[in-house]
Amino acid sequence: MTTSVSPDHAWLRESVELATRNVAAGGGPFGAVVVRDGVVLATGTNQVTTALDPTAHAEVVAIRAACRAIDDFRLTGCVLVSSCEPCPLCLSTALWARVDRVVYAADRHDAAAAGFDDREFHALFARPRETWDLPVHRISTGADDAPFRAWLERTDRVDY
């Protein structure tokens, strides 16, 4: 009996294989693929510890590479495929990049069981800021909107 496999499954397997190979190479257990029209534009693996960059999550690395590959900061028409449920950083990056959808294999609970517990970050954003352990405060300079006024005055700006 032959079982057909959706393209999502094939890309998910690729992201899991990327993640597994990255572990063997000394990196974190996360991999991602950006696909448009059935073509892989870019891949990424977690490089947080190897690049000493807390933003070098697999999804962010893949999104950056995909944007460079198509010479655009928008990934409209693309699918972000990840070996694991994206954390809030990666979800935000996907939103800013305007991917059409996100699919993933393992979930946040699987990641937590392996020592990568970002469930607290998912929960944090649902709480009022004044309850956060990290103080985040607005302090007015008196000219807070000057950069935005300058931006709006530019006729050659690229809106995003």
C-alpha positions as CSV (number, residue, x, y, z in Angstrom):
1,M,0.0,0.0,0.0
2,T,1.4,3.4,-1.0
3,T,0.8,6.4,1.3
4,S,1.0,9.8,-0.1
5,V,2.9,12.4,1.9
6,S,1.9,16.1,1.8
7,P,4.6,18.7,0.9
8,D,4.2,19.9,4.5
9,H,5.3,16.5,5.8
10,A,8.3,16.4,3.6
11,W,9.4,19.9,4.6
12,L,8.8,19.0,8.3
13,R,11.0,16.0,7.9
14,E,13.6,18.2,6.3
15,S,13.5,20.6,9.3
16,V,13.7,17.8,11.8
17,E,16.7,16.4,9.9
18,L,18.4,19.8,9.9
19,A,17.9,20.1,13.6
20,T,19.3,16.6,14.3
21,R,22.4,17.3,12.1
22,N,22.8,20.6,13.9
23,V,23.0,18.9,17.3
24,A,25.7,16.6,15.9
25,A,27.6,19.7,14.8
26,G,27.4,21.3,18.3
27,G,24.3,23.5,17.8
28,G,20.8,23.5,19.2
29,P,18.1,21.0,18.3
30,F,16.1,23.3,16.0
31,G,15.8,23.5,12.3
32,A,13.6,25.6,9.9
33,V,12.8,25.8,6.2
34,V,11.2,28.7,4.2
35,V,9.3,27.5,1.2
36,R,7.6,29.4,-1.6
37,D,5.7,27.7,-4.5
38,G,7.1,24.3,-3.5
39,V,10.7,25.6,-3.6
40,V,12.9,25.8,-0.6
41,L,14.2,29.4,-0.5
42,A,16.3,29.0,2.6
43,T,17.0,26.8,5.7
44,G,18.2,27.7,9.1
45,T,19.5,26.0,12.2
46,N,19.7,27.2,15.8
47,Q,23.0,29.1,16.2
48,V,22.5,30.7,19.6
49,T,25.5,29.1,21.3
50,T,27.7,28.8,18.2
51,A,27.2,32.4,17.1
52,L,26.8,33.8,20.6
53,D,23.6,35.4,19.4
54,P,20.4,35.0,21.5
55,T,18.4,35.9,18.4
56,A,19.9,33.2,16.1
57,H,17.0,30.8,16.4
58,A,16.5,28.5,13.5
59,E,13.4,30.3,12.2
60,V,15.0,33.7,12.4
61,V,18.1,32.4,10.6
62,A,16.0,30.8,7.9
63,I,13.8,34.0,7.5
64,R,16.9,36.2,7.2
65,A,18.4,33.9,4.6
66,A,15.1,33.7,2.6
67,C,14.8,37.5,2.6
68,R,18.3,37.8,1.3
69,A,17.6,35.1,-1.3
70,I,14.7,37.0,-2.8
71,D,16.0,40.5,-2.0
72,D,12.9,41.5,-0.1
73,F,12.0,41.9,3.6
74,R,8.6,40.5,2.9
75,L,8.0,36.7,2.6
76,T,4.5,36.9,1.3
77,G,3.5,33.6,-0.3
78,C,5.9,31.7,1.9
79,V,5.5,28.9,4.5
80,L,7.8,28.8,7.5
81,V,8.3,25.1,8.4
82,S,9.9,24.4,11.8
83,S,11.1,21.3,13.6
84,C,9.5,22.8,16.8
85,E,6.7,25.2,17.7
86,P,8.1,28.7,17.2
87,C,8.8,30.7,20.4
88,P,7.4,34.3,20.6
89,L,10.5,35.7,19.1
90,C,10.2,33.5,16.0
91,L,6.5,34.0,15.7
92,S,7.0,37.7,15.8
93,T,9.7,37.4,13.1
94,A,7.3,35.4,11.0
95,L,4.6,38.0,11.4
96,W,7.0,40.9,10.5
97,A,8.2,38.9,7.5
98,R,4.5,38.3,6.5
99,V,4.8,34.6,5.8
100,D,1.5,33.1,4.8
101,R,1.5,30.3,7.4
102,V,3.7,28.4,9.9
103,V,3.8,24.6,10.4
104,Y,5.8,22.8,13.0
105,A,6.5,19.3,14.3
106,A,7.3,19.1,18.0
107,D,5.5,21.5,20.3
108,R,6.5,23.7,23.3
109,H,6.0,20.9,25.7
110,D,8.3,18.6,23.8
111,A,10.9,21.4,23.9
112,A,10.4,22.0,27.6
113,A,11.0,18.3,28.3
114,A,14.4,18.7,26.6
115,G,15.3,21.7,28.7
116,F,14.1,24.4,26.2
117,D,11.2,25.8,28.2
118,D,9.9,28.9,26.5
119,R,6.4,28.3,27.8
120,E,7.0,31.0,30.4
121,F,7.6,33.5,27.5
122,H,4.3,32.5,25.8
123,A,2.6,33.1,29.2
124,L,4.4,36.3,29.9
125,F,2.9,38.3,27.1
126,A,-0.6,37.5,28.4
127,R,0.2,39.2,31.7
128,P,0.3,42.9,32.5
129,R,3.8,44.4,32.2
130,E,3.8,45.5,35.8
131,T,3.9,41.8,36.8
132,W,6.9,41.0,34.7
133,D,10.3,40.1,36.3
134,L,11.9,42.3,33.6
135,P,11.0,46.0,34.2
136,V,9.8,47.6,31.0
137,H,9.0,51.3,31.4
138,R,8.3,54.3,29.2
139,I,10.2,57.5,29.9
140,S,9.3,60.5,27.8
141,T,12.1,62.6,26.3
142,G,9.9,65.4,25.1
143,A,10.7,64.5,21.5
144,D,9.6,60.9,21.5
145,D,7.9,61.1,18.1
146,A,10.7,62.9,16.2
147,P,11.9,59.8,14.4
148,F,8.3,59.1,13.3
149,R,7.8,62.6,12.1
150,A,11.0,62.4,10.1
151,W,9.9,59.0,8.7
152,L,6.5,60.4,7.6
153,E,8.2,63.4,5.9
154,R,10.3,61.1,3.7
155,T,8.7,60.7,0.2
156,D,11.1,57.9,-0.7
157,R,10.4,55.7,2.4
158,V,9.6,52.0,1.9
159,D,6.6,51.3,4.0
160,Y,6.3,48.1,5.9
